[in-house]
Amino acid sequence: MASGTPAAVQEPVHLVLMGISGSGKTTLAERLAEELNRSYAEADEFHPRANIDKMASGTPLTDEDRGPWLESIRDWMDAATNAGGTIVTCSALRRTYRDLLRQASGRVIFLHVTCDPAVITDRMEHRLGHFMPAALVPSQLATLEGLGADEDGAELVNSGSVDELVDQALTIVADL
């Protein structure tokens, strides 16, 4: 590079691992954060107490409930842009929710983690210490809008080992 020529500045890349509760987002995100040396956040940590209480009682959230939660996730992504990007789990069930997250500075890529609903329900029934009951799986599936062809991202089918899922995600990210 010639003296005085500025180095190319890469835009931050945020990976949003989306999908219904119990699909494997958190396990994958933790591994990707290690592999890619990125800041990581679990979207559940951004929920206000009222949202957690509502879900714990078996009541699905409304769009109005989700708005401030999604904005706080977007703001966290923005705050971490100097680190080159982030990895965050977020159900991001509807395109409008993803549109809000896409407002973060940099490139926002969605990796939609899917899994057999019966497997998800079984996981959730045996998961300890989490507020989301298995009874909400049907409402999450009914709300879920898959990635559109024009959305930046890809689907990951969680049907094998964690290592296979991580390898699948790393391959997809390298190709994007």
PDB file of C-alpha atoms in Angstrom:
ATOM      1  CA  MET A   1       0.000   0.000   0.000  1.00  0.00           C
ATOM      2  CA  ALA A   2       1.325   3.420  -0.891  1.00  0.00           C
ATOM      3  CA  SER A   3       2.216   5.762   1.916  1.00  0.00           C
ATOM      4  CA  GLY A   4      -0.665   8.011   2.838  1.00  0.00           C
ATOM      5  CA  THR A   5      -3.300   5.680   1.322  1.00  0.00           C
ATOM      6  CA  PRO A   6      -5.943   4.948   3.952  1.00  0.00           C
ATOM      7  CA  ALA A   7      -6.576   1.311   4.791  1.00  0.00           C
ATOM      8  CA  ALA A   8      -9.928  -0.004   3.623  1.00  0.00           C
ATOM      9  CA  VAL A   9     -12.518   0.291   6.355  1.00  0.00           C
ATOM     10  CA  GLN A  10     -14.783  -2.716   6.628  1.00  0.00           C
ATOM     11  CA  GLU A  11     -18.318  -2.136   7.772  1.00  0.00           C
ATOM     12  CA  PRO A  12     -19.316  -3.971  10.941  1.00  0.00           C
ATOM     13  CA  VAL A  13     -21.183  -7.233  10.436  1.00  0.00           C
ATOM     14  CA  HIS A  14     -23.868  -8.246  12.898  1.00  0.00           C
ATOM     15  CA  LEU A  15     -25.051 -11.847  12.913  1.00  0.00           C
ATOM     16  CA  VAL A  16     -28.574 -12.255  14.253  1.00  0.00           C
ATOM     17  CA  LEU A  17     -29.422 -15.871  15.044  1.00  0.00           C
ATOM     18  CA  MET A  18     -33.187 -15.955  14.681  1.00  0.00           C
ATOM     19  CA  GLY A  19     -35.884 -18.556  15.179  1.00  0.00           C
ATOM     20  CA  ILE A  20     -38.381 -19.683  17.755  1.00  0.00           C
ATOM     21  CA  SER A  21     -37.436 -20.377  21.335  1.00  0.00           C
ATOM     22  CA  GLY A  22     -35.690 -23.729  21.770  1.00  0.00           C
ATOM     23  CA  SER A  23     -34.374 -23.958  18.194  1.00  0.00           C
ATOM     24  CA  GLY A  24     -30.709 -23.873  19.262  1.00  0.00           C
ATOM     25  CA  LYS A  25     -29.890 -20.184  18.753  1.00  0.00           C
ATOM     26  CA  THR A  26     -28.061 -19.655  22.038  1.00  0.00           C
ATOM     27  CA  THR A  27     -25.852 -22.725  21.796  1.00  0.00           C
ATOM     28  CA  LEU A  28     -24.892 -21.791  18.244  1.00  0.00           C
ATOM     29  CA  ALA A  29     -24.329 -18.115  19.107  1.00  0.00           C
ATOM     30  CA  GLU A  30     -22.006 -18.948  21.990  1.00  0.00           C
ATOM     31  CA  ARG A  31     -19.880 -21.154  19.745  1.00  0.00           C
ATOM     32  CA  LEU A  32     -19.846 -18.612  16.885  1.00  0.00           C
ATOM     33  CA  ALA A  33     -18.820 -15.840  19.276  1.00  0.00           C
ATOM     34  CA  GLU A  34     -15.825 -17.959  20.282  1.00  0.00           C
ATOM     35  CA  GLU A  35     -14.939 -18.939  16.701  1.00  0.00           C
ATOM     36  CA  LEU A  36     -15.300 -15.420  15.291  1.00  0.00           C
ATOM     37  CA  ASN A  37     -14.107 -13.518  18.381  1.00  0.00           C
ATOM     38  CA  ARG A  38     -17.213 -11.324  18.443  1.00  0.00           C
ATOM     39  CA  SER A  39     -19.252  -9.658  21.164  1.00  0.00           C
ATOM     40  CA  TYR A  40     -22.297 -11.774  21.949  1.00  0.00           C
ATOM     41  CA  ALA A  41     -25.641 -11.042  23.561  1.00  0.00           C
ATOM     42  CA  GLU A  42     -28.712 -13.111  24.344  1.00  0.00           C
ATOM     43  CA  ALA A  43     -31.843 -11.149  23.397  1.00  0.00           C
ATOM     44  CA  ASP A  44     -33.715 -12.462  26.434  1.00  0.00           C
ATOM     45  CA  GLU A  45     -31.436 -10.242  28.553  1.00  0.00           C
ATOM     46  CA  PHE A  46     -32.976  -7.157  26.907  1.00  0.00           C
ATOM     47  CA  HIS A  47     -36.590  -7.972  27.832  1.00  0.00           C
ATOM     48  CA  PRO A  48     -38.184  -5.761  30.449  1.00  0.00           C
ATOM     49  CA  ARG A  49     -39.557  -7.598  33.489  1.00  0.00           C
ATOM     50  CA  ALA A  50     -43.138  -7.119  32.237  1.00  0.00           C
ATOM     51  CA  ASN A  51     -42.364  -9.067  29.037  1.00  0.00           C
ATOM     52  CA  ILE A  52     -40.733 -11.904  30.961  1.00  0.00           C
ATOM     53  CA  ASP A  53     -43.657 -12.109  33.380  1.00  0.00           C
ATOM     54  CA  LYS A  54     -46.126 -12.125  30.496  1.00  0.00           C
ATOM     55  CA  MET A  55     -44.350 -14.970  28.669  1.00  0.00           C
ATOM     56  CA  ALA A  56     -43.803 -16.932  31.892  1.00  0.00           C
ATOM     57  CA  SER A  57     -47.565 -16.842  32.453  1.00  0.00           C
ATOM     58  CA  GLY A  58     -48.081 -18.371  28.996  1.00  0.00           C
ATOM     59  CA  THR A  59     -49.239 -15.171  27.272  1.00  0.00           C
ATOM     60  CA  PRO A  60     -47.615 -14.379  23.917  1.00  0.00           C
ATOM     61  CA  LEU A  61     -46.087 -10.935  23.467  1.00  0.00           C
ATOM     62  CA  THR A  62     -47.734  -8.364  21.211  1.00  0.00           C
ATOM     63  CA  ASP A  63     -45.964  -6.185  18.652  1.00  0.00           C
ATOM     64  CA  GLU A  64     -46.258  -3.332  21.153  1.00  0.00           C
ATOM     65  CA  ASP A  65     -44.475  -5.452  23.782  1.00  0.00           C
ATOM     66  CA  ARG A  66     -41.693  -6.304  21.366  1.00  0.00           C
ATOM     67  CA  GLY A  67     -40.990  -2.795  20.007  1.00  0.00           C
ATOM     68  CA  PRO A  68     -38.891  -1.392  22.886  1.00  0.00           C
ATOM     69  CA  TRP A  69     -37.153  -4.765  23.295  1.00  0.00           C
ATOM     70  CA  LEU A  70     -36.102  -4.838  19.631  1.00  0.00           C
ATOM     71  CA  GLU A  71     -34.981  -1.208  19.795  1.00  0.00           C
ATOM     72  CA  SER A  72     -32.709  -1.995  22.755  1.00  0.00           C
ATOM     73  CA  ILE A  73     -31.137  -4.904  20.830  1.00  0.00           C
ATOM     74  CA  ARG A  74     -30.575  -2.641  17.815  1.00  0.00           C
ATOM     75  CA  ASP A  75     -29.016   0.000  20.069  1.00  0.00           C
ATOM     76  CA  TRP A  76     -26.671  -2.600  21.599  1.00  0.00           C
ATOM     77  CA  MET A  77     -25.596  -3.647  18.098  1.00  0.00           C
ATOM     78  CA  ASP A  78     -24.960   0.019  17.228  1.00  0.00           C
ATOM     79  CA  ALA A  79     -22.890   0.537  20.367  1.00  0.00           C
ATOM     80  CA  ALA A  80     -20.654  -2.418  19.417  1.00  0.00           C
ATOM     81  CA  THR A  81     -19.948  -1.393  15.812  1.00  0.00           C
ATOM     82  CA  ASN A  82     -16.390  -0.309  16.667  1.00  0.00           C
ATOM     83  CA  ALA A  83     -15.648  -3.925  17.597  1.00  0.00           C
ATOM     84  CA  GLY A  84     -16.340  -5.010  14.008  1.00  0.00           C
ATOM     85  CA  GLY A  85     -19.795  -6.379  14.674  1.00  0.00           C
ATOM     86  CA  THR A  86     -21.750  -8.609  16.989  1.00  0.00           C
ATOM     87  CA  ILE A  87     -23.559 -11.879  17.398  1.00  0.00           C
ATOM     88  CA  VAL A  88     -26.990 -11.754  18.969  1.00  0.00           C
ATOM     89  CA  THR A  89     -29.805 -14.231  19.426  1.00  0.00           C
ATOM     90  CA  CYS A  90     -33.271 -12.883  18.762  1.00  0.00           C
ATOM     91  CA  SER A  91     -36.426 -14.659  17.704  1.00  0.00           C
ATOM     92  CA  ALA A  92     -36.991 -11.939  15.047  1.00  0.00           C
ATOM     93  CA  LEU A  93     -40.187 -13.762  14.129  1.00  0.00           C
ATOM     94  CA  ARG A  94     -41.620 -11.152  11.762  1.00  0.00           C
ATOM     95  CA  ARG A  95     -40.053  -9.241   8.926  1.00  0.00           C
ATOM     96  CA  THR A  96     -41.032  -5.948  10.578  1.00  0.00           C
ATOM     97  CA  TYR A  97     -38.974  -6.957  13.623  1.00  0.00           C
ATOM     98  CA  ARG A  98     -36.009  -7.749  11.387  1.00  0.00           C
ATOM     99  CA  ASP A  99     -36.479  -4.417   9.585  1.00  0.00           C
ATOM    100  CA  LEU A 100     -36.027  -2.662  12.923  1.00  0.00           C
ATOM    101  CA  LEU A 101     -32.863  -4.663  13.695  1.00  0.00           C
ATOM    102  CA  ARG A 102     -31.532  -3.880  10.206  1.00  0.00           C
ATOM    103  CA  GLN A 103     -31.419  -0.221  11.235  1.00  0.00           C
ATOM    104  CA  ALA A 104     -28.213  -0.961  13.177  1.00  0.00           C
ATOM    105  CA  SER A 105     -25.031   0.504  11.720  1.00  0.00           C
ATOM    106  CA  GLY A 106     -23.265  -1.919   9.406  1.00  0.00           C
ATOM    107  CA  ARG A 107     -24.449  -5.097   7.730  1.00  0.00           C
ATOM    108  CA  VAL A 108     -27.050  -7.202   9.545  1.00  0.00           C
ATOM    109  CA  ILE A 109     -27.167 -10.862   8.499  1.00  0.00           C
ATOM    110  CA  PHE A 110     -29.895 -13.189   9.745  1.00  0.00           C
ATOM    111  CA  LEU A 111     -29.215 -16.883  10.306  1.00  0.00           C
ATOM    112  CA  HIS A 112     -32.607 -18.546  10.764  1.00  0.00           C
ATOM    113  CA  VAL A 113     -32.119 -21.613  12.968  1.00  0.00           C
ATOM    114  CA  THR A 114     -34.894 -24.137  12.341  1.00  0.00           C
ATOM    115  CA  CYS A 115     -35.637 -27.424  14.042  1.00  0.00           C
ATOM    116  CA  ASP A 116     -38.428 -29.985  14.175  1.00  0.00           C
ATOM    117  CA  PRO A 117     -41.201 -28.492  16.380  1.00  0.00           C
ATOM    118  CA  ALA A 118     -41.550 -31.768  18.317  1.00  0.00           C
ATOM    119  CA  VAL A 119     -37.843 -31.639  19.192  1.00  0.00           C
ATOM    120  CA  ILE A 120     -38.182 -27.994  20.240  1.00  0.00           C
ATOM    121  CA  THR A 121     -41.193 -28.739  22.445  1.00  0.00           C
ATOM    122  CA  ASP A 122     -39.329 -31.613  24.105  1.00  0.00           C
ATOM    123  CA  ARG A 123     -36.283 -29.391  24.725  1.00  0.00           C
ATOM    124  CA  MET A 124     -38.419 -26.673  26.233  1.00  0.00           C
ATOM    125  CA  GLU A 125     -40.297 -29.100  28.477  1.00  0.00           C
ATOM    126  CA  HIS A 126     -36.965 -30.254  29.939  1.00  0.00           C
ATOM    127  CA  ARG A 127     -35.176 -26.885  29.990  1.00  0.00           C
ATOM    128  CA  LEU A 128     -34.511 -25.635  33.496  1.00  0.00           C
ATOM    129  CA  GLY A 129     -34.425 -22.022  34.611  1.00  0.00           C
ATOM    130  CA  HIS A 130     -35.992 -20.413  31.553  1.00  0.00           C
ATOM    131  CA  PHE A 131     -39.165 -18.327  31.580  1.00  0.00           C
ATOM    132  CA  MET A 132     -40.502 -19.432  28.173  1.00  0.00           C
ATOM    133  CA  PRO A 133     -42.967 -22.319  28.517  1.00  0.00           C
ATOM    134  CA  ALA A 134     -43.324 -25.001  25.841  1.00  0.00           C
ATOM    135  CA  ALA A 135     -46.998 -23.999  25.576  1.00  0.00           C
ATOM    136  CA  LEU A 136     -45.906 -20.930  23.563  1.00  0.00           C
ATOM    137  CA  VAL A 137     -44.282 -22.975  20.758  1.00  0.00           C
ATOM    138  CA  PRO A 138     -47.493 -22.984  18.664  1.00  0.00           C
ATOM    139  CA  SER A 139     -47.917 -19.203  18.951  1.00  0.00           C
ATOM    140  CA  GLN A 140     -44.286 -18.639  17.974  1.00  0.00           C
ATOM    141  CA  LEU A 141     -44.679 -20.916  14.962  1.00  0.00           C
ATOM    142  CA  ALA A 142     -47.871 -19.088  13.962  1.00  0.00           C
ATOM    143  CA  THR A 143     -46.104 -15.711  14.206  1.00  0.00           C
ATOM    144  CA  LEU A 144     -42.909 -16.805  12.425  1.00  0.00           C
ATOM    145  CA  GLU A 145     -42.296 -15.345   8.977  1.00  0.00           C
ATOM    146  CA  GLY A 146     -39.324 -16.996   7.304  1.00  0.00           C
ATOM    147  CA  LEU A 147     -36.627 -14.946   5.627  1.00  0.00           C
ATOM    148  CA  GLY A 148     -37.692 -13.367   2.372  1.00  0.00           C
ATOM    149  CA  ALA A 149     -35.618 -13.929  -0.761  1.00  0.00           C
ATOM    150  CA  ASP A 150     -34.537 -10.284  -0.566  1.00  0.00           C
ATOM    151  CA  GLU A 151     -33.357 -10.498   3.065  1.00  0.00           C
ATOM    152  CA  ASP A 152     -29.661 -10.829   3.872  1.00  0.00           C
ATOM    153  CA  GLY A 153     -29.242 -14.235   5.454  1.00  0.00           C
ATOM    154  CA  ALA A 154     -29.838 -17.953   5.258  1.00  0.00           C
ATOM    155  CA  GLU A 155     -31.628 -20.818   6.958  1.00  0.00           C
ATOM    156  CA  LEU A 156     -29.744 -23.306   9.131  1.00  0.00           C
ATOM    157  CA  VAL A 157     -31.454 -26.633   9.781  1.00  0.00           C
ATOM    158  CA  ASN A 158     -30.599 -27.840  13.284  1.00  0.00           C
ATOM    159  CA  SER A 159     -30.904 -31.585  12.818  1.00  0.00           C
ATOM    160  CA  GLY A 160     -27.415 -32.844  13.656  1.00  0.00           C
ATOM    161  CA  SER A 161     -24.707 -32.170  16.210  1.00  0.00           C
ATOM    162  CA  VAL A 162     -23.738 -28.759  17.521  1.00  0.00           C
ATOM    163  CA  ASP A 163     -20.408 -29.052  15.670  1.00  0.00           C
ATOM    164  CA  GLU A 164     -22.258 -29.690  12.400  1.00  0.00           C
ATOM    165  CA  LEU A 165     -24.478 -26.670  12.999  1.00  0.00           C
ATOM    166  CA  VAL A 166     -21.461 -24.453  13.763  1.00  0.00           C
ATOM    167  CA  ASP A 167     -19.686 -25.665  10.612  1.00  0.00           C
ATOM    168  CA  GLN A 168     -22.830 -25.004   8.569  1.00  0.00           C
ATOM    169  CA  ALA A 169     -23.084 -21.461   9.970  1.00  0.00           C
ATOM    170  CA  LEU A 170     -19.397 -20.685   9.391  1.00  0.00           C
ATOM    171  CA  THR A 171     -19.678 -21.875   5.781  1.00  0.00           C
ATOM    172  CA  ILE A 172     -22.740 -19.723   5.168  1.00  0.00           C
ATOM    173  CA  VAL A 173     -21.153 -16.648   6.767  1.00  0.00           C
ATOM    174  CA  ALA A 174     -17.998 -17.111   4.679  1.00  0.00           C
ATOM    175  CA  ASP A 175     -20.128 -17.213   1.522  1.00  0.00           C
ATOM    176  CA  LEU A 176     -22.177 -14.084   2.331  1.00  0.00           C
TER     177      LEU A 176
END
